[in-house]
Phi, psi and omega in degrees: 000134181281161181292148177296147179246119180243135179243130183236127169248127184218157178206163178224160178219146178226163178233095186092167183215097000282166180180186179296152181216158177231160178221153177214151180205153170241119178255133179234132176223107185061233179271001182265139178224139180225134176259136180230149175207158179184188180186175180223135177288318177263107190248153175284165178293144173287158008266024183256006192296334185279353187297336176304318177288321178298321178298316181301321181289317180289321179291340180284344179286116189274344178220163182302135183223160164272121185239124172258118180249125180251125183220153172257009181262105175296324180301311180296312182299310180294321180301313185278333182270330189235301190291328188300325179297318177292319179302316180295316178299326183265019179067039180061045174236150179283177177298334177275008179069016177267150178299142177293131178289143178058038184304326179299320179288319178299318179295315179295319179296316178301315180294319181295327183272346188300327183274359184244159167267119187242131174246126181262134179234131176263134178235133177297127182288147175053040182244016175091004177291122190305309184286328175295317178295321179294317177298321178298317179296319177299320179297317179293324175296318177299319178297316179297322178296320177296315179300315182298318181289333179268350181070027180265152179272158178289131178281181177303150184301331183298325179278341187295324190264005177296126185227157173216136186199171166234149180235153180228148179216162174289142183302328185278356178264125184277134175244140173276159181120174184267159176223142181220155177267137175297144187290331182270140177270162179304143179271136178293149180260000000 
């Protein structure tokens, strides 16, 4: 039996930097599709803020899968595909010898993805891609739910659209953009 194939379109939204944040995703497995959203009142600094939600989605995968992750965040894509190996070698420090921001999230994301074969796809944000736009709306809905539960008011529109994300799509829907395989293979258990 071949490994399950999961496709994830994800996005994040924040209010301030740092500030509260929301995340949204569309997960597709075969003919099944599920929309998820959530948020955090105490949020990490952007542009990495949506990863708490991305982690929840990746950690929910119970067995090794082929995972296609679609994101409009070059920071997230480059961080997990390229920079993370250097960060780990350097004791979670950047090339400038500064501590990696949100190291707890990077470590959790790295661990959550380790058992899977992951292909990262970049999608231009806010460019009309149906599933990317839907993930963005879910992220903003998650942010609004956090605000409502905290009783906070909506800030100025300029802070509203700052996003960080991973994106997911159904396999039969074609996306333009590049796709690459993560350099590390799943680790045996």
